[in-house]
mmCIF file of C-alpha atoms and ligand atoms in Angstrom:
data_model
loop_
_atom_site.group_PDB
_atom_site.id
_atom_site.type_symbol
_atom_site.label_atom_id
_atom_site.label_comp_id
_atom_site.label_asym_id
_atom_site.label_seq_id
_atom_site.Cartn_x
_atom_site.Cartn_y
_atom_site.Cartn_z
ATOM 1 C CA UNK A 1 0.000 0.000 0.000
ATOM 2 C CA UNK A 2 1.229 3.438 -0.778
ATOM 3 C CA UNK A 3 0.873 6.542 1.378
ATOM 4 C CA UNK A 4 1.937 8.598 -1.598
ATOM 5 C CA UNK A 5 0.526 12.156 -1.791
ATOM 6 C CA UNK A 6 -1.410 13.465 -4.803
ATOM 7 C CA UNK A 7 1.358 15.901 -5.657
ATOM 8 C CA UNK A 8 5.085 15.922 -5.090
ATOM 9 C CA UNK A 9 8.109 18.151 -5.724
ATOM 10 C CA UNK A 10 10.256 17.691 -8.823
ATOM 11 C CA UNK A 11 12.817 19.608 -10.878
ATOM 12 C CA UNK A 12 11.049 20.245 -14.187
ATOM 13 C CA UNK A 13 12.305 21.456 -17.563
ATOM 14 C CA UNK A 14 9.427 23.681 -18.765
ATOM 15 C CA UNK A 15 11.504 25.223 -21.550
ATOM 16 C CA UNK A 16 15.008 24.486 -22.830
ATOM 17 C CA UNK A 17 17.674 26.534 -21.100
ATOM 18 C CA UNK A 18 20.185 26.606 -18.298
ATOM 19 C CA UNK A 19 17.681 26.196 -15.432
ATOM 20 C CA UNK A 20 15.106 23.739 -14.167
ATOM 21 C CA UNK A 21 12.069 24.814 -12.110
ATOM 22 C CA UNK A 22 11.552 23.082 -8.784
ATOM 23 C CA UNK A 23 7.765 22.825 -8.470
ATOM 24 C CA UNK A 24 4.806 20.595 -7.650
ATOM 25 C CA UNK A 25 3.743 17.937 -10.136
ATOM 26 C CA UNK A 26 0.954 15.363 -10.118
ATOM 27 C CA UNK A 27 1.670 11.883 -8.844
ATOM 28 C CA UNK A 28 1.528 9.456 -11.780
ATOM 29 C CA UNK A 29 -0.412 6.198 -11.633
ATOM 30 C CA UNK A 30 1.620 3.110 -12.569
ATOM 31 C CA UNK A 31 0.292 1.499 -15.751
ATOM 32 C CA UNK A 32 0.768 -2.062 -16.993
ATOM 33 C CA UNK A 33 4.294 -3.374 -16.216
ATOM 34 C CA UNK A 34 5.012 -0.233 -14.221
ATOM 35 C CA UNK A 35 5.787 0.562 -10.594
ATOM 36 C CA UNK A 36 5.672 3.776 -8.596
ATOM 37 C CA UNK A 37 8.987 4.373 -6.822
ATOM 38 C CA UNK A 38 9.692 6.698 -3.887
ATOM 39 C CA UNK A 39 13.153 8.115 -4.505
ATOM 40 C CA UNK A 40 15.993 7.903 -2.006
ATOM 41 C CA UNK A 41 18.778 9.230 -4.240
ATOM 42 C CA UNK A 42 19.597 10.241 -7.805
ATOM 43 C CA UNK A 43 22.877 10.920 -9.511
ATOM 44 C CA UNK A 44 23.118 13.978 -11.784
ATOM 45 C CA UNK A 45 24.560 13.065 -15.186
ATOM 46 C CA UNK A 46 25.919 15.541 -17.720
ATOM 47 C CA UNK A 47 23.249 14.140 -20.054
ATOM 48 C CA UNK A 48 20.617 15.772 -17.793
ATOM 49 C CA UNK A 49 22.247 19.103 -18.569
ATOM 50 C CA UNK A 50 22.289 18.387 -22.335
ATOM 51 C CA UNK A 51 18.591 17.425 -21.985
ATOM 52 C CA UNK A 52 17.621 20.586 -20.094
ATOM 53 C CA UNK A 53 19.438 22.772 -22.603
ATOM 54 C CA UNK A 54 17.944 20.922 -25.579
ATOM 55 C CA UNK A 55 21.486 20.371 -26.925
ATOM 56 C CA UNK A 56 20.956 17.304 -29.059
ATOM 57 C CA UNK A 57 19.349 16.891 -32.493
ATOM 58 C CA UNK A 58 16.552 14.748 -30.995
ATOM 59 C CA UNK A 59 14.969 16.770 -28.197
ATOM 60 C CA UNK A 60 12.807 15.546 -25.326
ATOM 61 C CA UNK A 61 9.124 16.579 -25.344
ATOM 62 C CA UNK A 62 8.411 19.447 -22.903
ATOM 63 C CA UNK A 63 7.784 19.614 -20.017
ATOM 64 C CA UNK A 64 9.790 16.773 -18.512
ATOM 65 C CA UNK A 65 11.594 15.728 -15.340
ATOM 66 C CA UNK A 66 15.258 14.787 -15.991
ATOM 67 C CA UNK A 67 17.262 12.156 -14.097
ATOM 68 C CA UNK A 68 18.196 8.569 -14.971
ATOM 69 C CA UNK A 69 20.321 7.467 -12.022
ATOM 70 C CA UNK A 70 17.471 7.242 -9.488
ATOM 71 C CA UNK A 71 17.332 4.758 -6.623
ATOM 72 C CA UNK A 72 14.257 4.206 -4.496
ATOM 73 C CA UNK A 73 11.620 1.921 -3.029
ATOM 74 C CA UNK A 74 8.731 0.335 -4.920
ATOM 75 C CA UNK A 75 5.575 1.704 -3.242
ATOM 76 C CA UNK A 76 2.888 0.717 -5.750
ATOM 77 C CA UNK A 77 2.589 -1.778 -8.591
ATOM 78 C CA UNK A 78 0.515 -1.326 -11.734
ATOM 79 C CA UNK A 79 -1.582 -4.092 -13.280
ATOM 80 C CA UNK A 80 0.081 -7.233 -14.625
ATOM 81 C CA UNK A 81 2.765 -9.630 -13.464
ATOM 82 C CA UNK A 82 5.937 -8.210 -11.937
ATOM 83 C CA UNK A 83 9.129 -9.728 -10.752
ATOM 84 C CA UNK A 84 9.734 -6.907 -8.299
ATOM 85 C CA UNK A 85 7.769 -6.569 -5.065
ATOM 86 C CA UNK A 86 6.577 -3.723 -2.880
ATOM 87 C CA UNK A 87 9.516 -2.605 -0.738
ATOM 88 C CA UNK A 88 12.166 -3.663 -3.277
ATOM 89 C CA UNK A 89 14.913 -1.133 -4.010
ATOM 90 C CA UNK A 90 15.085 -0.431 -7.734
ATOM 91 C CA UNK A 91 16.485 2.192 -10.086
ATOM 92 C CA UNK A 92 15.544 4.019 -13.266
ATOM 93 C CA UNK A 93 17.975 4.013 -16.153
ATOM 94 C CA UNK A 94 18.386 5.706 -19.550
ATOM 95 C CA UNK A 95 17.033 2.570 -21.287
ATOM 96 C CA UNK A 96 13.708 2.964 -19.472
ATOM 97 C CA UNK A 97 11.979 0.411 -21.695
ATOM 98 C CA UNK A 98 12.198 -1.161 -25.143
ATOM 99 C CA UNK A 99 9.752 -3.046 -27.359
ATOM 100 C CA UNK A 100 11.291 -6.444 -26.670
ATOM 101 C CA UNK A 101 10.390 -7.825 -30.092
ATOM 102 C CA UNK A 102 12.267 -5.910 -32.836
ATOM 103 C CA UNK A 103 15.473 -7.106 -34.473
ATOM 104 C CA UNK A 104 17.630 -4.946 -32.150
ATOM 105 C CA UNK A 105 15.838 -6.200 -29.059
ATOM 106 C CA UNK A 106 16.133 -9.825 -30.174
ATOM 107 C CA UNK A 107 19.834 -9.624 -31.025
ATOM 108 C CA UNK A 108 21.336 -8.133 -27.879
ATOM 109 C CA UNK A 109 20.997 -4.504 -29.000
ATOM 110 C CA UNK A 110 17.950 -3.397 -27.018
ATOM 111 C CA UNK A 111 19.743 -0.067 -26.385
ATOM 112 C CA UNK A 112 19.148 0.686 -30.090
ATOM 113 C CA UNK A 113 15.434 -0.225 -30.141
ATOM 114 C CA UNK A 114 13.497 2.308 -32.233
ATOM 115 C CA UNK A 115 10.629 2.173 -29.753
ATOM 116 C CA UNK A 116 12.773 2.571 -26.630
ATOM 117 C CA UNK A 117 11.778 5.085 -23.972
ATOM 118 C CA UNK A 118 14.544 7.037 -22.235
ATOM 119 C CA UNK A 119 14.463 7.790 -18.506
ATOM 120 C CA UNK A 120 14.491 11.512 -17.740
ATOM 121 C CA UNK A 121 14.128 12.260 -21.474
ATOM 122 C CA UNK A 122 11.042 10.750 -23.107
ATOM 123 C CA UNK A 123 9.672 9.569 -19.730
ATOM 124 C CA UNK A 124 9.840 11.615 -16.502
ATOM 125 C CA UNK A 125 12.914 10.747 -14.485
ATOM 126 C CA UNK A 126 14.425 10.763 -11.021
ATOM 127 C CA UNK A 127 14.701 14.504 -10.238
ATOM 128 C CA UNK A 128 11.610 14.311 -8.060
ATOM 129 C CA UNK A 129 10.347 12.571 -4.942
ATOM 130 C CA UNK A 130 8.541 9.906 -7.008
ATOM 131 C CA UNK A 131 8.970 8.313 -10.442
ATOM 132 C CA UNK A 132 7.640 5.452 -12.512
ATOM 133 C CA UNK A 133 9.746 2.540 -13.722
ATOM 134 C CA UNK A 134 9.001 -0.298 -16.089
ATOM 135 C CA UNK A 135 9.610 -3.339 -13.915
ATOM 136 C CA UNK A 136 10.936 -5.324 -16.887
ATOM 137 C CA UNK A 137 13.746 -2.811 -17.470
ATOM 138 C CA UNK A 138 14.415 -1.138 -14.105
ATOM 139 C CA UNK A 139 17.663 -1.734 -12.214
ATOM 140 C CA UNK A 140 17.654 -4.112 -9.252
ATOM 141 C CA UNK A 141 19.858 -2.546 -6.624
ATOM 142 C CA UNK A 142 22.187 -4.986 -4.813
ATOM 143 C CA UNK A 143 21.238 -5.642 -1.195
ATOM 144 C CA UNK A 144 22.901 -3.339 1.305
ATOM 145 C CA UNK A 145 24.010 -0.821 -1.324
ATOM 146 C CA UNK A 146 24.248 2.796 -0.233
ATOM 147 C CA UNK A 147 21.591 4.510 -2.412
ATOM 148 C CA UNK A 148 23.703 7.608 -3.079
ATOM 149 C CA UNK A 149 26.899 5.748 -3.814
ATOM 150 C CA UNK A 150 25.312 3.164 -6.115
ATOM 151 C CA UNK A 151 23.236 5.703 -8.083
ATOM 152 C CA UNK A 152 25.982 6.670 -10.601
ATOM 153 C CA UNK A 153 26.390 3.022 -11.602
ATOM 154 C CA UNK A 154 22.924 3.193 -13.216
ATOM 155 C CA UNK A 155 24.175 5.422 -16.043
ATOM 156 C CA UNK A 156 27.845 6.396 -15.687
ATOM 157 C CA UNK A 157 28.843 2.918 -14.517
ATOM 158 C CA UNK A 158 26.996 0.789 -17.041
ATOM 159 C CA UNK A 159 27.921 3.157 -19.889
ATOM 160 C CA UNK A 160 31.667 3.019 -19.320
ATOM 161 C CA UNK A 161 31.640 -0.678 -18.438
ATOM 162 C CA UNK A 162 29.978 -1.415 -21.784
ATOM 163 C CA UNK A 163 32.200 1.146 -23.532
ATOM 164 C CA UNK A 164 35.348 -0.501 -22.164
ATOM 165 C CA UNK A 165 34.153 -3.907 -23.371
ATOM 166 C CA UNK A 166 33.584 -2.350 -26.801
ATOM 167 C CA UNK A 167 37.235 -1.186 -26.913
ATOM 168 C CA UNK A 168 38.191 -4.885 -26.883
ATOM 169 C CA UNK A 169 41.180 -4.019 -24.717
ATOM 170 C CA UNK A 170 42.547 -7.144 -23.011
ATOM 171 C CA UNK A 171 44.091 -7.511 -19.563
ATOM 172 C CA UNK A 172 47.615 -6.114 -19.587
ATOM 173 C CA UNK A 173 46.938 -3.766 -22.501
ATOM 174 C CA UNK A 174 46.768 0.022 -22.431
ATOM 175 C CA UNK A 175 43.492 1.908 -22.420
ATOM 176 C CA UNK A 176 43.144 5.688 -22.412
ATOM 177 C CA UNK A 177 40.237 7.197 -20.513
ATOM 178 C CA UNK A 178 39.798 10.673 -21.992
ATOM 179 C CA UNK A 179 37.656 12.806 -19.660
ATOM 180 C CA UNK A 180 37.680 11.951 -15.961
ATOM 181 C CA UNK A 181 34.308 13.325 -14.891
ATOM 182 C CA UNK A 182 31.290 11.389 -13.601
ATOM 183 C CA UNK A 183 31.740 8.716 -16.282
ATOM 184 C CA UNK A 184 35.511 8.789 -16.524
ATOM 185 C CA UNK A 185 36.390 8.389 -12.839
ATOM 186 C CA UNK A 186 34.278 5.218 -12.769
ATOM 187 C CA UNK A 187 35.751 4.074 -16.101
ATOM 188 C CA UNK A 188 39.229 4.200 -14.542
ATOM 189 C CA UNK A 189 38.006 1.811 -11.828
ATOM 190 C CA UNK A 190 36.289 -0.667 -14.180
ATOM 191 C CA UNK A 191 39.354 -0.676 -16.440
ATOM 192 C CA UNK A 192 41.644 -1.425 -13.491
ATOM 193 C CA UNK A 193 39.280 -4.161 -12.277
ATOM 194 C CA UNK A 194 39.269 -5.624 -15.811
ATOM 195 C CA UNK A 195 43.083 -5.808 -15.749
ATOM 196 C CA UNK A 196 43.769 -2.954 -18.165
ATOM 197 C CA UNK A 197 46.625 -0.482 -17.792
ATOM 198 C CA UNK A 198 45.018 2.938 -17.488
ATOM 199 C CA UNK A 199 46.141 6.272 -18.871
ATOM 200 C CA UNK A 200 43.826 9.131 -17.878
ATOM 201 C CA UNK A 201 43.432 12.437 -19.730
ATOM 202 C CA UNK A 202 41.577 15.535 -18.577
ATOM 203 C CA UNK A 203 42.055 19.292 -18.549
ATOM 204 C CA UNK A 204 41.938 19.715 -14.763
ATOM 205 C CA UNK A 205 44.583 18.539 -12.290
ATOM 206 C CA UNK A 206 41.995 17.644 -9.600
ATOM 207 C CA UNK A 207 40.382 15.149 -11.998
ATOM 208 C CA UNK A 208 43.761 13.626 -12.740
ATOM 209 C CA UNK A 209 44.455 13.291 -9.005
ATOM 210 C CA UNK A 210 41.151 11.438 -8.684
ATOM 211 C CA UNK A 211 42.133 9.183 -11.607
ATOM 212 C CA UNK A 212 45.421 8.349 -9.848
ATOM 213 C CA UNK A 213 43.561 7.612 -6.621
ATOM 214 C CA UNK A 214 41.361 5.172 -8.541
ATOM 215 C CA UNK A 215 44.329 3.374 -10.088
ATOM 216 C CA UNK A 216 45.442 5.220 -13.248
ATOM 217 C CA UNK A 217 49.111 4.483 -14.016
ATOM 218 C CA UNK A 218 49.771 7.653 -15.974
ATOM 219 C CA UNK A 219 47.886 10.934 -16.257
ATOM 220 C CA UNK A 220 47.981 13.734 -18.826
ATOM 221 C CA UNK A 221 46.689 17.285 -18.552
ATOM 222 C CA UNK A 222 45.577 18.072 -22.123
ATOM 223 C CA UNK A 223 45.766 21.816 -21.373
ATOM 224 C CA UNK A 224 49.480 21.565 -20.679
ATOM 225 C CA UNK A 225 50.731 19.098 -23.278
ATOM 226 C CA UNK A 226 49.623 17.376 -26.453
ATOM 227 C CA UNK A 227 47.824 14.340 -24.994
ATOM 228 C CA UNK A 228 48.399 12.146 -28.057
ATOM 229 C CA UNK A 229 52.154 12.798 -27.977
ATOM 230 C CA UNK A 230 52.219 12.021 -24.272
ATOM 231 C CA UNK A 231 50.337 8.735 -24.813
ATOM 232 C CA UNK A 232 52.758 7.763 -27.599
ATOM 233 C CA UNK A 233 55.745 8.575 -25.416
ATOM 234 C CA UNK A 234 54.436 6.570 -22.466
ATOM 235 C CA UNK A 235 53.299 3.492 -24.383
ATOM 236 C CA UNK A 236 55.824 3.443 -27.231
ATOM 237 C CA UNK A 237 53.288 2.588 -29.940
ATOM 238 C CA UNK A 238 49.980 3.971 -28.695
ATOM 239 C CA UNK A 239 47.071 2.616 -26.685
ATOM 240 C CA UNK A 240 45.157 -0.543 -27.625
ATOM 241 C CA UNK A 241 41.889 1.085 -26.643
ATOM 242 C CA UNK A 242 40.663 4.660 -26.142
ATOM 243 C CA UNK A 243 37.420 5.494 -24.341
ATOM 244 C CA UNK A 244 36.306 9.106 -24.795
ATOM 245 C CA UNK A 245 33.938 10.362 -22.099
ATOM 246 C CA UNK A 246 34.890 14.036 -22.404
ATOM 247 C CA UNK A 247 32.291 16.738 -23.009
ATOM 248 C CA UNK A 248 34.471 18.715 -25.421
ATOM 249 C CA UNK A 249 34.773 17.926 -29.147
ATOM 250 C CA UNK A 250 38.572 18.411 -29.097
ATOM 251 C CA UNK A 251 39.055 15.159 -27.193
ATOM 252 C CA UNK A 252 37.433 13.131 -29.992
ATOM 253 C CA UNK A 253 39.929 14.055 -32.708
ATOM 254 C CA UNK A 254 42.829 13.540 -30.302
ATOM 255 C CA UNK A 255 41.785 9.930 -29.740
ATOM 256 C CA UNK A 256 42.870 9.020 -33.277
ATOM 257 C CA UNK A 257 46.481 9.896 -32.544
ATOM 258 C CA UNK A 258 46.418 8.133 -29.165
ATOM 259 C CA UNK A 259 45.431 4.744 -30.579
ATOM 260 C CA UNK A 260 48.010 2.246 -31.816
ATOM 261 C CA UNK A 261 47.687 0.535 -35.213
ATOM 262 C CA UNK A 262 44.683 -1.784 -35.154
ATOM 263 C CA UNK A 263 43.358 -0.059 -32.026
ATOM 264 C CA UNK A 264 39.724 0.613 -31.129
ATOM 265 C CA UNK A 265 38.275 3.960 -30.105
ATOM 266 C CA UNK A 266 34.910 4.121 -28.358
ATOM 267 C CA UNK A 267 32.947 7.343 -27.992
ATOM 268 C CA UNK A 268 30.735 7.704 -24.908
ATOM 269 C CA UNK A 269 30.817 11.491 -24.534
ATOM 270 C CA UNK A 270 28.066 13.415 -26.313
ATOM 271 C CA UNK A 271 29.000 17.035 -26.970
ATOM 272 C CA UNK A 272 26.565 18.202 -29.659
ATOM 273 C CA UNK A 273 29.204 19.194 -32.243
ATOM 274 C CA UNK A 274 31.579 17.574 -34.712
ATOM 275 C CA UNK A 275 35.272 16.714 -34.743
ATOM 276 C CA UNK A 276 37.929 16.803 -37.464
ATOM 277 C CA UNK A 277 39.599 13.506 -38.378
ATOM 278 C CA UNK A 278 42.287 12.766 -40.939
ATOM 279 C CA UNK A 279 41.075 9.870 -43.076
ATOM 280 C CA UNK A 280 44.662 8.842 -43.880
ATOM 281 C CA UNK A 281 45.412 8.162 -40.190
ATOM 282 C CA UNK A 282 42.287 6.047 -39.732
ATOM 283 C CA UNK A 283 42.997 3.968 -42.845
ATOM 284 C CA UNK A 284 46.742 3.514 -42.407
ATOM 285 C CA UNK A 285 46.305 2.587 -38.731
ATOM 286 C CA UNK A 286 43.281 0.403 -39.543
ATOM 287 C CA UNK A 287 41.423 1.938 -36.610
ATOM 288 C CA UNK A 288 37.970 0.985 -35.414
ATOM 289 C CA UNK A 289 35.860 3.920 -34.183
ATOM 290 C CA UNK A 290 32.599 3.106 -32.428
ATOM 291 C CA UNK A 291 29.860 4.906 -30.613
ATOM 292 C CA UNK A 292 28.442 3.224 -27.528
ATOM 293 C CA UNK A 293 25.155 4.029 -25.837
ATOM 294 C CA UNK A 294 24.598 3.040 -22.176
ATOM 295 C CA UNK A 295 24.200 -0.766 -21.877
ATOM 296 C CA UNK A 296 21.683 -3.579 -21.958
ATOM 297 C CA UNK A 297 19.991 -5.025 -18.876
ATOM 298 C CA UNK A 298 22.664 -7.702 -18.862
ATOM 299 C CA UNK A 299 25.458 -5.078 -18.953
ATOM 300 C CA UNK A 300 23.694 -3.276 -16.093
ATOM 301 C CA UNK A 301 23.519 -6.404 -13.972
ATOM 302 C CA UNK A 302 27.220 -7.048 -14.544
ATOM 303 C CA UNK A 303 28.126 -3.406 -13.845
ATOM 304 C CA UNK A 304 26.157 -3.494 -10.568
ATOM 305 C CA UNK A 305 27.853 -6.762 -9.633
ATOM 306 C CA UNK A 306 31.286 -5.080 -9.863
ATOM 307 C CA UNK A 307 29.935 -2.506 -7.386
ATOM 308 C CA UNK A 308 28.470 -5.179 -5.101
ATOM 309 C CA UNK A 309 31.844 -6.938 -4.999
ATOM 310 C CA UNK A 310 33.609 -3.704 -4.005
ATOM 311 C CA UNK A 311 35.577 -3.401 -7.253
ATOM 312 C CA UNK A 312 34.205 0.033 -8.132
ATOM 313 C CA UNK A 313 33.220 2.768 -5.698
ATOM 314 C CA UNK A 314 31.936 6.040 -7.183
ATOM 315 C CA UNK A 315 33.304 9.227 -5.639
ATOM 316 C CA UNK A 316 30.178 11.170 -4.745
ATOM 317 C CA UNK A 317 29.157 14.377 -3.035
ATOM 318 C CA UNK A 318 25.553 14.853 -1.983
ATOM 319 C CA UNK A 319 23.147 17.677 -2.627
ATOM 320 C CA UNK A 320 19.413 18.436 -2.417
ATOM 321 C CA UNK A 321 16.818 18.593 -5.164
ATOM 322 C CA UNK A 322 16.833 22.408 -4.769
ATOM 323 C CA UNK A 323 20.519 22.457 -5.731
ATOM 324 C CA UNK A 324 20.082 21.056 -9.275
ATOM 325 C CA UNK A 325 20.617 24.446 -10.961
ATOM 326 C CA UNK A 326 23.864 25.121 -9.131
ATOM 327 C CA UNK A 327 25.064 21.569 -9.884
ATOM 328 C CA UNK A 328 24.271 22.206 -13.578
ATOM 329 C CA UNK A 329 26.380 25.363 -13.414
ATOM 330 C CA UNK A 330 29.269 23.426 -11.829
ATOM 331 C CA UNK A 331 28.978 20.687 -14.481
ATOM 332 C CA UNK A 332 29.112 23.312 -17.216
ATOM 333 C CA UNK A 333 32.297 24.740 -15.705
ATOM 334 C CA UNK A 334 33.845 21.287 -15.089
ATOM 335 C CA UNK A 335 33.973 21.920 -11.335
ATOM 336 C CA UNK A 336 32.637 18.575 -10.076
ATOM 337 C CA UNK A 337 34.997 15.817 -8.994
ATOM 338 C CA UNK A 338 33.258 12.468 -9.422
ATOM 339 C CA UNK A 339 29.459 12.614 -9.277
ATOM 340 C CA UNK A 340 26.888 14.765 -7.446
ATOM 341 C CA UNK A 341 23.931 12.804 -6.111
ATOM 342 C CA UNK A 342 20.661 14.153 -4.731
ATOM 343 C CA UNK A 343 19.554 12.792 -1.347
ATOM 344 C CA UNK A 344 15.762 12.735 -0.884
HETATM 345 P P1 NAD B 1 31.170 15.393 -16.513
HETATM 346 O O1 NAD B 1 30.871 16.811 -16.735
HETATM 347 O O2 NAD B 1 31.057 14.813 -15.148
HETATM 348 O O3 NAD B 1 32.634 15.014 -17.060
HETATM 349 C C1 NAD B 1 33.165 15.497 -18.252
HETATM 350 C C2 NAD B 1 34.684 15.540 -18.113
HETATM 351 O O4 NAD B 1 35.274 15.899 -19.373
HETATM 352 C C3 NAD B 1 35.172 16.568 -17.092
HETATM 353 O O5 NAD B 1 36.046 15.945 -16.160
HETATM 354 C C4 NAD B 1 35.919 17.572 -17.953
HETATM 355 O O6 NAD B 1 37.002 18.197 -17.266
HETATM 356 C C5 NAD B 1 36.394 16.688 -19.081
HETATM 357 N N1 NAD B 1 36.834 17.404 -20.281
HETATM 358 C C6 NAD B 1 36.341 18.535 -20.831
HETATM 359 N N2 NAD B 1 37.051 18.874 -21.931
HETATM 360 C C7 NAD B 1 38.003 17.930 -22.088
HETATM 361 C C8 NAD B 1 39.029 17.711 -23.038
HETATM 362 N N3 NAD B 1 39.226 18.558 -24.044
HETATM 363 N N4 NAD B 1 39.826 16.622 -22.885
HETATM 364 C C9 NAD B 1 39.644 15.768 -21.862
HETATM 365 N N5 NAD B 1 38.678 15.924 -20.928
HETATM 366 C C10 NAD B 1 37.879 16.989 -21.041
HETATM 367 O O7 NAD B 1 30.190 14.592 -17.508
HETATM 368 P P2 NAD B 1 29.712 13.052 -17.453
HETATM 369 O O8 NAD B 1 28.463 12.959 -16.648
HETATM 370 O O9 NAD B 1 30.874 12.205 -17.159
HETATM 371 O O10 NAD B 1 29.247 12.846 -18.986
HETATM 372 C C11 NAD B 1 30.225 12.931 -20.029
HETATM 373 C C12 NAD B 1 29.571 12.891 -21.390
HETATM 374 O O11 NAD B 1 29.076 11.566 -21.630
HETATM 375 C C13 NAD B 1 28.368 13.808 -21.575
HETATM 376 O O12 NAD B 1 28.406 14.361 -22.888
HETATM 377 C C14 NAD B 1 27.183 12.881 -21.432
HETATM 378 O O13 NAD B 1 26.023 13.333 -22.097
HETATM 379 C C15 NAD B 1 27.737 11.644 -22.080
HETATM 380 N N6 NAD B 1 27.058 10.383 -21.703
HETATM 381 C C16 NAD B 1 26.933 9.456 -22.677
HETATM 382 C C17 NAD B 1 26.369 8.236 -22.383
HETATM 383 C C18 NAD B 1 26.271 7.182 -23.429
HETATM 384 O O14 NAD B 1 25.487 6.245 -23.260
HETATM 385 N N7 NAD B 1 27.033 7.260 -24.501
HETATM 386 C C19 NAD B 1 25.892 7.973 -21.089
HETATM 387 C C20 NAD B 1 26.065 8.947 -20.121
HETATM 388 C C21 NAD B 1 26.656 10.166 -20.434
HETATM 389 ZN ZN1 ZN B 2 23.581 9.545 -17.936
HETATM 390 ZN ZN1 ZN B 3 12.824 -3.174 -29.824
#
């Protein structure tokens, strides 16, 4: 039984721009396959800022509540069968739901389903006291997890874990993590846990300190030296894999000169622009360049299992729902070390 109120407080994007409005919204009723969740915590992803600003070519319908790293308790179940119960601790994710029947869904690519719904983008997300999840796609939070600490795994964690797998870097080989923000500082930890040798690149010394703390062998400040030259010097022939999580276009072109011949570059970061690339370098080095979008439910389960086994531990600082606008401002300026998470 739920004691949920008729209205609750959420951070809403009423129009695209730098600020959300913290205001009352109506409590939604869980439909078929859905559950109502009372939030305990939510991470704040840079994607939420892109969403609020309407940065990307495909924009979310207005108004909407951002947030796709929410953790909370199931307080009401909609009609139908569910394999979560009242009282379970679950999370919302970017891949909020998919059709389950298309070619992508049937071949391990549900993240690319044309009928997918995105948490905090096409469906209201976790920047509010309550949210809906689809119980077939929601995250199951490991028992005993700290809700704030685990929240960044739901997007940042699964995204970089999948991205690292897509680089096909093997244990003992070099991987560059370019951008050590919310995604990147967790990527360093997954890469170390997966046996890779980590080189971290960012434009702020504090981020590089954090990367070292989490196990990076070598760090490069791209403001002070050419990061590709530094990678070449350190590795001799370049990195086997490069994972770009940076929010600036410049980092994407640089990845090409960081990779060794036959290497694989994976793009996770999503600045809205373009990057220059010399075709000759890509061909003569026989590079693979891939985009990677969050992860499947299976990737999520694996990513959460690394957390449950103590192999990754997000660096978080907590804030309140009222602080979302100032956190957005800090994200824009690159002033956040690790991840900010809202405590409800
Ligand atoms: P963040 O703001 O926490 O981190 C971004 C980092 O990039 C910061 O540490 C910043 O200093 C660094 N940076 C900026 N310019 C750089 C440069 N030139 N070289 C190296 N580093 C640089 O953001 P976040 O939450 O980690 O998200 C990063 C990006 O990933 C965003 O664009 C976000 O939308 C995207 N994202 C993509 C997916 C996906 O599925 N592909 C999932 C989540 C987030
Ligand atoms: Zn995200
Ligand atoms: Zn589908």
